[in-house]
Coordinates of C-alpha atoms and ligand atoms in Angstrom, one line a residue:
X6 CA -42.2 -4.8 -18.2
X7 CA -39.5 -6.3 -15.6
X8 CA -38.0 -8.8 -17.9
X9 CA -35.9 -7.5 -20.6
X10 CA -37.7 -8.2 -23.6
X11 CA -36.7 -10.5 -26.3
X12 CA -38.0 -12.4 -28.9
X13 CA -35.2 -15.6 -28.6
X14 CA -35.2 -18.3 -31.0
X15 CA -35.3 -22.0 -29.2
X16 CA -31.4 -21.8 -29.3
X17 CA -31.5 -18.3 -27.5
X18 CA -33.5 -20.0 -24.4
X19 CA -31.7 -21.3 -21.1
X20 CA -32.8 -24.5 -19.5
X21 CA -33.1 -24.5 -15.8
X22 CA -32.9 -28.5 -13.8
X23 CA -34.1 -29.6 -10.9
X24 CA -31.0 -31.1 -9.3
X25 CA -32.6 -33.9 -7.6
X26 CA -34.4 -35.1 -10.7
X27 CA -32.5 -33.5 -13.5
X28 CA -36.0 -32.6 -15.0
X29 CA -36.1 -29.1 -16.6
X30 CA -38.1 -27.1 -14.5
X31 CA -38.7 -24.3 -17.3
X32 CA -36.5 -22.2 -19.7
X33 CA -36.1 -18.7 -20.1
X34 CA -34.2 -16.3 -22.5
X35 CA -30.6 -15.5 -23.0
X36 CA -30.2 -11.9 -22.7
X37 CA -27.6 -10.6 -25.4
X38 CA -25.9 -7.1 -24.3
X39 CA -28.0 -4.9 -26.8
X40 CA -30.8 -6.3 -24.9
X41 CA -29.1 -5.9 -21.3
X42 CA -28.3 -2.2 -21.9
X43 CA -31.9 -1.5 -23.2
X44 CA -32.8 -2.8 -20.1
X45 CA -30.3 -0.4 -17.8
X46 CA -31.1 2.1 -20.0
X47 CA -35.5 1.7 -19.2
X48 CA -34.1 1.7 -15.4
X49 CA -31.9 4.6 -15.7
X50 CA -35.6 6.8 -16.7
X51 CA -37.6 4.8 -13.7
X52 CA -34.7 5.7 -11.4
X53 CA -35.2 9.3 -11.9
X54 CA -38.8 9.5 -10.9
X55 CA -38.0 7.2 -7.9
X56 CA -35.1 8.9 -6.6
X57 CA -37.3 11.8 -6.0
X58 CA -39.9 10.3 -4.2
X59 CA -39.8 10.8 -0.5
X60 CA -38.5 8.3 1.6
X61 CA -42.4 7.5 2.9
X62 CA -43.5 7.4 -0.9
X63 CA -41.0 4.7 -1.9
X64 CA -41.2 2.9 2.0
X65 CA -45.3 2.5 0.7
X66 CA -44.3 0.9 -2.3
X67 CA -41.4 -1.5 -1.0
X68 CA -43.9 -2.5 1.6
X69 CA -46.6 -3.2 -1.3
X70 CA -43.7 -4.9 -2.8
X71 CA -42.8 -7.2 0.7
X72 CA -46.3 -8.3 0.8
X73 CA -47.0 -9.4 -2.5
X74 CA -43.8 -11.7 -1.5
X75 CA -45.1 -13.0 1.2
X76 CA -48.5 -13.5 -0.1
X77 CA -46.4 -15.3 -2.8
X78 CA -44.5 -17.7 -0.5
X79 CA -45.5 -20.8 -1.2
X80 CA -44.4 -20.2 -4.8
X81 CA -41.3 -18.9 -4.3
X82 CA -40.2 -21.3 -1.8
X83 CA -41.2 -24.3 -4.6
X84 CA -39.3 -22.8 -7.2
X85 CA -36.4 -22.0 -4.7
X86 CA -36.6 -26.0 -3.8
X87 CA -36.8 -27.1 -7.3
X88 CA -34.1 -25.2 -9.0
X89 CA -31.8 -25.0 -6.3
X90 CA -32.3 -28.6 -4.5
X91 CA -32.1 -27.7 -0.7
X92 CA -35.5 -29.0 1.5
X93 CA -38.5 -26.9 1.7
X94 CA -37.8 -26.2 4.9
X95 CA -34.3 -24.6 3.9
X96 CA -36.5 -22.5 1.0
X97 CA -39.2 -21.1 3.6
X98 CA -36.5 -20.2 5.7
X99 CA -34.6 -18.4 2.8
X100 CA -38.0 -16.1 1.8
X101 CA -38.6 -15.7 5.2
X102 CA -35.1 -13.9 5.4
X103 CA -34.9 -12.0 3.0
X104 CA -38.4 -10.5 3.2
X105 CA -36.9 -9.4 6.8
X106 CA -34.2 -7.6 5.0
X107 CA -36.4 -6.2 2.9
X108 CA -38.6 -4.7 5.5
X109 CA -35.6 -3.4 7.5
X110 CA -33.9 -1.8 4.5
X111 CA -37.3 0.6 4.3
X112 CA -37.3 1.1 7.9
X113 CA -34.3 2.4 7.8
X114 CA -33.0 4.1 4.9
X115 CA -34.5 7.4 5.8
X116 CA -31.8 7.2 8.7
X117 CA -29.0 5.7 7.1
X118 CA -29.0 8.7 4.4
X119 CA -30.5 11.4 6.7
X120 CA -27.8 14.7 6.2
X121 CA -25.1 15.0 9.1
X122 CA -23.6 18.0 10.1
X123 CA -20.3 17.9 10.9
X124 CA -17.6 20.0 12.7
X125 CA -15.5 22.7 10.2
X126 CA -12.4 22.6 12.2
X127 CA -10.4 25.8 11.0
X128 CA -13.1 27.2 8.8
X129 CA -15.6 27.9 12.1
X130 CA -17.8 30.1 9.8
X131 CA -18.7 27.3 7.5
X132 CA -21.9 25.1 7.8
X133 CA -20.5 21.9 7.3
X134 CA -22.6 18.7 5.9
X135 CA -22.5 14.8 4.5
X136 CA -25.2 14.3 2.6
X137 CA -26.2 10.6 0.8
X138 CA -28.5 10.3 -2.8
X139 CA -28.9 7.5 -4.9
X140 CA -26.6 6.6 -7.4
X141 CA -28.7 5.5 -10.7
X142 CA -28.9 2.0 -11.7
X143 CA -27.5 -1.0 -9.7
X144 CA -26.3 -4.0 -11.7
X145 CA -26.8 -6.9 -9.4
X146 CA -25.1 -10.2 -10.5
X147 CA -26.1 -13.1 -8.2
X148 CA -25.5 -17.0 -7.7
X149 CA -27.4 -19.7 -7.5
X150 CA -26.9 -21.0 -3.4
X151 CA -29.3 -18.5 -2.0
X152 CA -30.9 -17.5 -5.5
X153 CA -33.5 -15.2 -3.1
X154 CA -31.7 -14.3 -0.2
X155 CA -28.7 -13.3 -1.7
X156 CA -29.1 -10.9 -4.5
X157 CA -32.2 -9.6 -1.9
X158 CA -29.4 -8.0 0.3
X159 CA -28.5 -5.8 -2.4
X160 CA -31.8 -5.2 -4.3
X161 CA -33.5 -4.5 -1.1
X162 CA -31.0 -2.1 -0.3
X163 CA -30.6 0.1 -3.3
X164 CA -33.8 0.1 -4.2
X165 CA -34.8 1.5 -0.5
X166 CA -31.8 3.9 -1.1
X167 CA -33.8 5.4 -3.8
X168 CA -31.9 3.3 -7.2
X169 CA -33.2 1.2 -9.7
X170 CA -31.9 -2.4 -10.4
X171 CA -31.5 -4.9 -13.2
X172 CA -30.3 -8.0 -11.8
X173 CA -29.1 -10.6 -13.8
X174 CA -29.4 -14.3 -11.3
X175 CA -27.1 -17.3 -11.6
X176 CA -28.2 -19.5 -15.1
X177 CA -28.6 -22.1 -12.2
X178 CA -31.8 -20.7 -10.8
X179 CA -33.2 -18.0 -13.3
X180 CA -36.8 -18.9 -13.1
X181 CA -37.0 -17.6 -9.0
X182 CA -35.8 -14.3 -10.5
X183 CA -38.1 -14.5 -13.0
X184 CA -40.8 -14.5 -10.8
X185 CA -39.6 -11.9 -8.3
X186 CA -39.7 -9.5 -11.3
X187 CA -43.3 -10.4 -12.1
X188 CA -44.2 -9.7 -9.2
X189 CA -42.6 -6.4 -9.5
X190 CA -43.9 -5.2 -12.4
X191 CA -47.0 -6.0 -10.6
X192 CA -46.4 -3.9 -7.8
X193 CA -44.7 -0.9 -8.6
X194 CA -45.9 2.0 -10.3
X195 CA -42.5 1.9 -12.4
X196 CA -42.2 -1.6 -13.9
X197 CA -38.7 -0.8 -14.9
X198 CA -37.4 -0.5 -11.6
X199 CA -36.8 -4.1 -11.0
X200 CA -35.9 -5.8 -14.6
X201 CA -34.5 -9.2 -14.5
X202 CA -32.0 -10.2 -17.8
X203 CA -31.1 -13.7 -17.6
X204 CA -28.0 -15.9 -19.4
X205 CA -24.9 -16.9 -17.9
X206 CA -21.5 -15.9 -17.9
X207 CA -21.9 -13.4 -20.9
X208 CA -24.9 -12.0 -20.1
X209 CA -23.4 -11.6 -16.4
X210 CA -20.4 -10.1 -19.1
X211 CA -22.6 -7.4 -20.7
X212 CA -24.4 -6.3 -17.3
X213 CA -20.5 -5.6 -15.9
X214 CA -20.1 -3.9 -19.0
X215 CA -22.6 -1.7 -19.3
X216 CA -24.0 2.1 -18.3
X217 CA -24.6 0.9 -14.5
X218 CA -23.4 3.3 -11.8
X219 CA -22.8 0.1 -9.5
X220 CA -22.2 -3.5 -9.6
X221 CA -23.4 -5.8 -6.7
X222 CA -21.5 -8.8 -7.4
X223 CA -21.8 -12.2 -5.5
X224 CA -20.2 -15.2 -6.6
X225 CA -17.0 -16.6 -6.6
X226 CA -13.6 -14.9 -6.2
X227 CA -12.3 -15.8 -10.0
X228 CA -15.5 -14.6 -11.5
X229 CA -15.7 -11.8 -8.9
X230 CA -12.4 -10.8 -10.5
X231 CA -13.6 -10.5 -14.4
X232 CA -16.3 -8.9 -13.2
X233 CA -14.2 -5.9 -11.5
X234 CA -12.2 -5.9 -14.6
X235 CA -15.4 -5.4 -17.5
X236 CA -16.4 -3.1 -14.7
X237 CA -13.0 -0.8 -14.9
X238 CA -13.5 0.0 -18.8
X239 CA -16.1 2.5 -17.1
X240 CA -14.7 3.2 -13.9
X241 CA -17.7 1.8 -12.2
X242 CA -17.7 0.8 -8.5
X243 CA -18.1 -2.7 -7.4
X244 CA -19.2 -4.6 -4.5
X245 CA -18.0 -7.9 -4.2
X246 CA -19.6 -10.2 -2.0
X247 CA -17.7 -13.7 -2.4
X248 CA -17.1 -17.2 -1.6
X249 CA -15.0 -18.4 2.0
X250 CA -13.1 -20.6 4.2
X251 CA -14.8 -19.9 7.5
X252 CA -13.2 -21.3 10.3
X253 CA -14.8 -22.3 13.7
X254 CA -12.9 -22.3 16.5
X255 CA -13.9 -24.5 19.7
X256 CA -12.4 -23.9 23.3
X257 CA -11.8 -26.2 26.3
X258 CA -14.9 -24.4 28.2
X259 CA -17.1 -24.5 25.5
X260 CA -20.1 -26.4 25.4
X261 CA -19.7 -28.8 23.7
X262 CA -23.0 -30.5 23.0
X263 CA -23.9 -26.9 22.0
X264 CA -21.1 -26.0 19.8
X265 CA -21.1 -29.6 17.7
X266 CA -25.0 -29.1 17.0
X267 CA -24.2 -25.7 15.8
X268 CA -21.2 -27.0 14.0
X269 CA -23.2 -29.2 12.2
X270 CA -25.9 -27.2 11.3
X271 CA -23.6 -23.9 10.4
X272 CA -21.4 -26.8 8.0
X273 CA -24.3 -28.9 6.8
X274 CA -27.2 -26.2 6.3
X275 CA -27.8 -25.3 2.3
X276 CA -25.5 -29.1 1.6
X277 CA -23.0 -27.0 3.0
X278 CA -23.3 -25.2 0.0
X279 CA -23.0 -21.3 1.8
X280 CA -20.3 -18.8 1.6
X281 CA -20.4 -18.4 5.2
X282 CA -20.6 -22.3 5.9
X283 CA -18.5 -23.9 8.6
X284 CA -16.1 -24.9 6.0
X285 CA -13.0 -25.6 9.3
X286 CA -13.0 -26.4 12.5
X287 CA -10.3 -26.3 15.0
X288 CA -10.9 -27.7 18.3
X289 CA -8.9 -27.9 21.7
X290 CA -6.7 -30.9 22.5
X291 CA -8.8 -31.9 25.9
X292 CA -12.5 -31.6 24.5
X293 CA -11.1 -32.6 20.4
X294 CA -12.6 -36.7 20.8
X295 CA -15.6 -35.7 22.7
X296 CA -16.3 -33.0 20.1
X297 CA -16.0 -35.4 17.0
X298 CA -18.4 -38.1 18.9
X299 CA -21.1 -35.4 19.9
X300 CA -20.6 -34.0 15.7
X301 CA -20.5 -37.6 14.6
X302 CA -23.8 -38.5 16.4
X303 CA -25.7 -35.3 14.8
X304 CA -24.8 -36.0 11.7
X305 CA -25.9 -40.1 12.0
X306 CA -29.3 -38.5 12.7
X307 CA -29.7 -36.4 9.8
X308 CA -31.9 -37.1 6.8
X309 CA -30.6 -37.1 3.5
X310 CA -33.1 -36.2 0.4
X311 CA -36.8 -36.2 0.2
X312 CA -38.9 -32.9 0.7
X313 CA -38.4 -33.1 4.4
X314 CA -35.1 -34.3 4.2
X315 CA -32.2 -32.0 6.0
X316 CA -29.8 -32.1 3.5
X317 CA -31.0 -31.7 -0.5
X318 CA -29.0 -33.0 -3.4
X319 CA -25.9 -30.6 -4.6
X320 CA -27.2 -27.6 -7.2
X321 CA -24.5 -28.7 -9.6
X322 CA -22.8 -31.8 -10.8
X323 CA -19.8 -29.2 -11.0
X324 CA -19.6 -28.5 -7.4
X325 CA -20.0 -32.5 -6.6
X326 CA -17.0 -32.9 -8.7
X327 CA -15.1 -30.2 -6.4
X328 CA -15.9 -31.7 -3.5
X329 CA -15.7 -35.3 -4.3
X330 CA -11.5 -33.9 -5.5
X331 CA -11.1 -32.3 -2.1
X332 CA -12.0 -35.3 -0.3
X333 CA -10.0 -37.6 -2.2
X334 CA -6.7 -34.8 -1.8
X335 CA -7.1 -35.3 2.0
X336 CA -7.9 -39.3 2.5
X337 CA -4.8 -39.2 0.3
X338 CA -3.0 -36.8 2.4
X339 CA -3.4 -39.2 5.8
X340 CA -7.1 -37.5 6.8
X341 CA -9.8 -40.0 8.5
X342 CA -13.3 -40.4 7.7
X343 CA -16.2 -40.9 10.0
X344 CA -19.3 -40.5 7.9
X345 CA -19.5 -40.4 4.1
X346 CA -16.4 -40.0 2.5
X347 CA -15.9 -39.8 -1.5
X348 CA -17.5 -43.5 -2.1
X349 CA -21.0 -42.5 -0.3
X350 CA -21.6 -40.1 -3.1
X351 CA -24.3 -40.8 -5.1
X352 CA -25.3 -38.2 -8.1
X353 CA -25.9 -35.5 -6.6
X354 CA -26.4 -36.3 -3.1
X355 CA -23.2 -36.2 -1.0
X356 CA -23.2 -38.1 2.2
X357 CA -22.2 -35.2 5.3
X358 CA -18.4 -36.1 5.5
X359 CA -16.7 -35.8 8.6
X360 CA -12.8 -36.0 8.4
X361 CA -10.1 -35.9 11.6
X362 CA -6.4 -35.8 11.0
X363 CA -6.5 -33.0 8.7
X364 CA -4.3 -30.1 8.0
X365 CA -3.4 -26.9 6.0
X366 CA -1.4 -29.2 2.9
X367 CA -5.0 -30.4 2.1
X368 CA -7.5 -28.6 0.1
X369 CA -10.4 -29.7 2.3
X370 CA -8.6 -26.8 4.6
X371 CA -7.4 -24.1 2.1
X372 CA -10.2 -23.7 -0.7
X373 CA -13.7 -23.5 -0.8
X374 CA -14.9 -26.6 -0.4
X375 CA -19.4 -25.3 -0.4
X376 CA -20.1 -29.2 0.4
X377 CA -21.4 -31.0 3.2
X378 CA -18.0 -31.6 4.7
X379 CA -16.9 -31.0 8.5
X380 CA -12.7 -31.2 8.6
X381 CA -11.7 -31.4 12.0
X382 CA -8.2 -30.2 13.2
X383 CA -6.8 -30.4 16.9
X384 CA -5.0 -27.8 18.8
X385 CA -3.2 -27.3 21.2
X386 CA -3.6 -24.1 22.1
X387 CA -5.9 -20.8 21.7
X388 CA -3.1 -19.1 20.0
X389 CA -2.9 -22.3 17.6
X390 CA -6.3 -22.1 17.1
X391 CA -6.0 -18.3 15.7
X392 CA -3.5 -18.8 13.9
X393 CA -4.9 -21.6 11.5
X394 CA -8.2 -19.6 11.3
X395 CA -6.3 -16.3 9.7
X396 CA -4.4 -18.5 7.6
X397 CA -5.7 -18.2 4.6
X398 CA -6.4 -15.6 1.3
X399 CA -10.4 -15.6 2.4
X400 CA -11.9 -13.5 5.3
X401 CA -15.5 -13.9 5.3
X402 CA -17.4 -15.2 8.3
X403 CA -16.2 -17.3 11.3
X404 CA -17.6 -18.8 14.5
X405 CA -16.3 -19.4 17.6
X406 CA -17.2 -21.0 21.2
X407 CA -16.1 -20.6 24.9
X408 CA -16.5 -19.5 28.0
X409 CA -16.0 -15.0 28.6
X410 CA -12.5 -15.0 27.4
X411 CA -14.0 -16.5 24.2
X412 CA -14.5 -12.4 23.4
X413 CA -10.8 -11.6 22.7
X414 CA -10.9 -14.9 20.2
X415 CA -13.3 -13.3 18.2
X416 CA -11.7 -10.2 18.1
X417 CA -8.0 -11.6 16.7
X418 CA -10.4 -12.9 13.7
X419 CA -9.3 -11.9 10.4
X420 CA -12.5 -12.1 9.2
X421 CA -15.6 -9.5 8.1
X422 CA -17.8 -11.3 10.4
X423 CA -17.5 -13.3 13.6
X424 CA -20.5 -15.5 15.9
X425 CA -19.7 -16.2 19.2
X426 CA -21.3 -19.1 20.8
X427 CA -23.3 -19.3 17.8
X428 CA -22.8 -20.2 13.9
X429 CA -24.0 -17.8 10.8
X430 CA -26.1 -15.5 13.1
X431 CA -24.4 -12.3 11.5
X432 CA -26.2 -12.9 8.1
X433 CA -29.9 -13.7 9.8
X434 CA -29.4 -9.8 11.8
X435 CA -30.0 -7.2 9.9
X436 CA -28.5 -4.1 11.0
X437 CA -25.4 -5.9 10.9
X438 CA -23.6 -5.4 7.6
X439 CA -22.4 -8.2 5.6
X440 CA -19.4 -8.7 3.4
X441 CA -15.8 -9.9 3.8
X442 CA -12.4 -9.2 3.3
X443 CA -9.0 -10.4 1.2
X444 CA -10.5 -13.1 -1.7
X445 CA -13.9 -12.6 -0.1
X446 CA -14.4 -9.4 -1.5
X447 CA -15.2 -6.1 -0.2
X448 CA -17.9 -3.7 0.4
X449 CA -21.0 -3.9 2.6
X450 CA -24.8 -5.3 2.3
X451 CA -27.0 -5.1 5.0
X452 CA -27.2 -2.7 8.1
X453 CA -26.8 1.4 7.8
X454 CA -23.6 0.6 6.0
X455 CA -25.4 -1.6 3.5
X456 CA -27.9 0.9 2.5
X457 CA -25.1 4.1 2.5
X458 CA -23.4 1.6 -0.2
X459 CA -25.6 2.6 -2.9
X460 CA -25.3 6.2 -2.4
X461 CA -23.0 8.8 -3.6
X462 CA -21.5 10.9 -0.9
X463 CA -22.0 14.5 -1.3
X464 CA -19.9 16.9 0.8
X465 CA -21.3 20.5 1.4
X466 CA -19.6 23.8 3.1
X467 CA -21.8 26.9 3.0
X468 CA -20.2 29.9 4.4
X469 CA -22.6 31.2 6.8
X470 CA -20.7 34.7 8.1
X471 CA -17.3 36.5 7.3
X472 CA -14.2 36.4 8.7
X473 CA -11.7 39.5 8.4
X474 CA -9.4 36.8 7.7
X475 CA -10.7 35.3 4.0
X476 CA -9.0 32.3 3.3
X477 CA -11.2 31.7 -0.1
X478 CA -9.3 35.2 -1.4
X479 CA -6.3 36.3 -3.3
X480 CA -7.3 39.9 -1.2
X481 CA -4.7 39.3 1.5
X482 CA -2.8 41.7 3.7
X483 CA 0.8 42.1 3.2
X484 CA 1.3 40.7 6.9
X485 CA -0.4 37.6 6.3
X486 CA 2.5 35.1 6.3
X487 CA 3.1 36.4 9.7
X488 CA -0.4 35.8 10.8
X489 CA -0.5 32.6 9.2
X490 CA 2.6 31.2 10.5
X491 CA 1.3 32.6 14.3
X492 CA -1.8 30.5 13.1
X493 CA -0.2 27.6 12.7
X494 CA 1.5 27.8 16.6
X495 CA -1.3 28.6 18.1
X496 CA -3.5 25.9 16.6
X497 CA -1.4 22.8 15.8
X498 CA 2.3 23.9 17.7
X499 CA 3.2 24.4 21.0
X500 CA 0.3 27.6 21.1
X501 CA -1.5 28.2 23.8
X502 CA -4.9 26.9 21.4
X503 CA -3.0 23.3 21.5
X504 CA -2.8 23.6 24.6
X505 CA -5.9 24.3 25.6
X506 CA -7.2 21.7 23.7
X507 CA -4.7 19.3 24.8
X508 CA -5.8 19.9 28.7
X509 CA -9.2 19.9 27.5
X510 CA -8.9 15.9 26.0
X511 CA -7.1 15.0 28.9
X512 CA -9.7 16.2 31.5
X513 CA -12.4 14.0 29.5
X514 CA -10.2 11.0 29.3
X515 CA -9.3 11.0 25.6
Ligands
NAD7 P1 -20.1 -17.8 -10.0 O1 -19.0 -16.9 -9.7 O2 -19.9 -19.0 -10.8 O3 -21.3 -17.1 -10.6 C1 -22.0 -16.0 -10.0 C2 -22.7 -15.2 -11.1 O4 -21.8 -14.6 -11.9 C3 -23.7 -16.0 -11.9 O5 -24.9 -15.3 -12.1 C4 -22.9 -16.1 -13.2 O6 -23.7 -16.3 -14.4 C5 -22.2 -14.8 -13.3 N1 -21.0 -14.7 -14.1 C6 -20.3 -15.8 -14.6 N2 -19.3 -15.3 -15.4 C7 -19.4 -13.9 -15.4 C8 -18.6 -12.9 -16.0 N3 -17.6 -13.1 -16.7 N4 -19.1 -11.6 -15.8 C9 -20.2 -11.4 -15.0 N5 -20.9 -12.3 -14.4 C10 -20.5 -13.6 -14.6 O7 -20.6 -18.2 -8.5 P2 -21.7 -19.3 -8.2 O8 -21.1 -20.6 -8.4 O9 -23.0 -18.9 -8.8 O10 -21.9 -19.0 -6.6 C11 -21.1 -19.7 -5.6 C12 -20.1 -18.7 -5.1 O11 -20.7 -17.6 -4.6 C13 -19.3 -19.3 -3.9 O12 -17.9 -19.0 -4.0 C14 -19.9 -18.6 -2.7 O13 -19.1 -18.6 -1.6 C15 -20.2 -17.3 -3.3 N6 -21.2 -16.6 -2.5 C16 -20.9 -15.5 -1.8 C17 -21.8 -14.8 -1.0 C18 -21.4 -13.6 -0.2 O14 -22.3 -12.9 0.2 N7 -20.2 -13.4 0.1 C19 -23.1 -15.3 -1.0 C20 -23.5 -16.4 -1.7 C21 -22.5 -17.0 -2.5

């Protein structure tokens, strides 16, 4: 069975809304911790059996596993559209993505955690080698903007590295989860290996809490923080994907019809409601007006609400009240508004706001604003420009566009991730891994790196001939000091060895 089982009473059940309607879409339990460790503990016996399968066994079953997604699309997408509030479109687009990181995980996890041998340095008559195995049970704790996409870059990923999961989604969007461990139940020949608990905070809590071996976290940076402190009682590991400030940065040779159309899209995409959203935008002096006119004329265009609308109402009254605040801080702080503003919000449909005249006193330009707001700040320089970007605590993804020199930009990014004439392109490619720095968390999903992340590193030396000199013995000769301290010249003084070596670095350039 892939959800935990329970047997709530009507007060033990957790309602899930459609945002746009505030109709209950369905219910589902709360998990208590009994119930979530009975759960790790069904996984930690399926992980056993699928850690030893052979890379081919468990690539046949993820693939089962990818198509029976697919083939359930439609339902996924509805669900993902209902709970969550963003356009169908948006909710294709989300399945669509994270079925491609499925697939890529199984093509290449065989790879990722194939053995390396590796040089021995001083001990020549060792066989050195890296080795990568599963680590158990992944906890995966999600959030409700991409409620499939999200929590799919780590499930897809330690589950092709050979672990099981329990995943516990955002209390915002359980039913989506739900479904996805239906379907694998359905699928796998272990129906524990993907359980889903659901709850909120405390069930979130327990999961932290409890006998994983790793805890994929995504969410924000204060829950982030509880969650790598229930996590410490055991000393388990934790990955911490979390929220942003992302900057975009736009140069006098950009173009600029390009750059504003991707502005508004990498801003305005999900409500704006995506921890790698363009949630800052610094543009240079001599292109700043025509910029704003080019991102004010998108953003006219778009549609708001509806099932084919661009934009879809906010997931959460909560996060309306955030971003209404921020907007409010900066009118009051001297910032101008184009479009929307604070009195164009409706429920839970917030007009795209874009603001000019803004600056780092205003929160609109220090926290996380995840609403359809595009501040715009003017530079007057490159250097400017780079300097406002890395100022701040966050260090997730970032954008910028230009002409060649546009290159060394990207590179003086403080930031895990950076698109170059191009927004949120890093998250859609996946061999690139994922994951921020500073109050954006750390750790990796996606890519090689993403995949080695649920592993355990296993270091092996087998001696494969001896040497007269034994450095594993307390059988040494009398002269040994003497040898050893002619060692020590030879290989890492003035000795003719570093030398050699020396020469031998220079002549290939290194
Ligand atoms: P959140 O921190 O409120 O909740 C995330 C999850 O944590 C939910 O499932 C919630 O029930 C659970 N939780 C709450 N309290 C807990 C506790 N004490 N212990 C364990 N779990 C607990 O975040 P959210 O509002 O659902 O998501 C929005 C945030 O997620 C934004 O900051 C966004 O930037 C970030 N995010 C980051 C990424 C990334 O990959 N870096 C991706 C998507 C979203």
């Amino acid at each position: 069975m892939a959800t935990a089982t329970s047997t709530p009473s009507a007060s033990d059940r957790l309602s899930s809304f459609n945002p746009a309607t505030g109709e209950v879409v369905g219910t589902v339990p709360v998990h208590t911790a009994a119930e979530v460790d009975a759960a790790v503990a069904r996984a930690r016996i399926a992980s056993q059996s699928w850690s030893h399968l052979s890379f081919e066994a468990r690539g046949e079953e993820l693939t089962a596993f990818r198509k029976a997604l697919a083939s359930h699309a439609d339902e996924l997408a509805e669900l993902i559209h209902r709970e969550n509030g963003k356009p169908l479109i948006e909710a294709y687009t989300e399945v669509m993505m994270a079925l491609s990181h499925l697939s890529h995980a199984v093509g290449r996890a065989a790879d990722a955690m194939a053995p390396r041998r590796v040089s021995s340095g001083v001990l020549a008559n060792f066989r050195s080698t890296i080795s990568y195995h599963p680590l158990g049970v992944i906890g995966v704790i999600g959030p409700w903007n991409y409620p499939l996409f999200t929590p799919m870059g780590s499930i897809a990923y330690a589950l092709a590295a050979g672990n099981a999961v329990v995943f516990k989604p955002s209390e915002l969007t359980p039913l989506l989860a739900v479904k996805l461990a239906e379907i694998a139940a359905k699928t796998f020949a272990l129906p524990d290996l993907l359980q889903v608990v659901t709850g909120a905070g405390a069930t979130g809590a327990a999961l932290a809490k409890s006998a994983v071996d790793k805890v994929a976290f995504t969410g924000s940076a204060a829950t982030g923080k509880r969650v790598m402190m229930a996590a410490a009682e055991r000393l388990t590991p934790v990955l911490l994907e979390l929220g942003g400030k992302d900057p975009m940065i736009v140069a006098e040779d950009a173009d600029v019809e390009k750059a504003a159309e991707a502005c508004v899209y990498g801003a305005l995409t999900n409500a704006g409601q995506a921890c790698i959203s363009v949630e800052r935008v610094y543009v240079a002096d001599a292109v700043h007006d025509r910029f704003v006119e080019e991102v004010v004329k998108n953003v006219r265009a778009l549609k708001i609400g509806g099932d084919d609308g661009h934009l879809g109402a906010m997931t959460s009254s909560a996060q309306v009240t955030i971003v209404k605040d921020h907007l409010e801080d900066a009118i009051a702080k001297g910032a101008k508004v184009h479009t929307g503003g604070p009195d164009a919000i409706s429920g839970n449909y917030i007009q795209p706001t874009v603001l000019t005249n803004v600056d780092h006193t205003m929160k609109v330009m220090s926290d996380e604003t995840f609403g359809p707001v595009i501040p715009i700040q003017r530079v007057a320089s490159l250097d400017e420009a780079v300097r406002l970007a890395n100022d701040t605590t966050y260090g997730l993804g970032s954008s910028v566009f230009g002409g060649k020199s546009i290159r060394a930009i990207a590179s003086r990014l403080r930031a895990g991730m950076t698109a170059i004439n191009s927004v949120m392109a890093f998250s859609g490619i996946p061999s690139l891994p994922f994951g921020g720095i500073g109050d954006s968390g750390f750790g990796r999903i996606h890519g090689d790196e993403g995949i080695r992340e649920f592993t355990r590193v296993k270091s092996t030396a087998e001696q494969m001939m001896s040497l007269p000199m034994n450095m594993m013995s307390f059988r040494q000769p009398k002269d040994m000091p003497t040898k050893l301290k002619g060692m020590i010249k030879q290989l890492y003084g003035d000795g003719v060895v570093a030398k050699a070596t020396d020469t031998w670095r220079k002549l290939r350039g290194r």
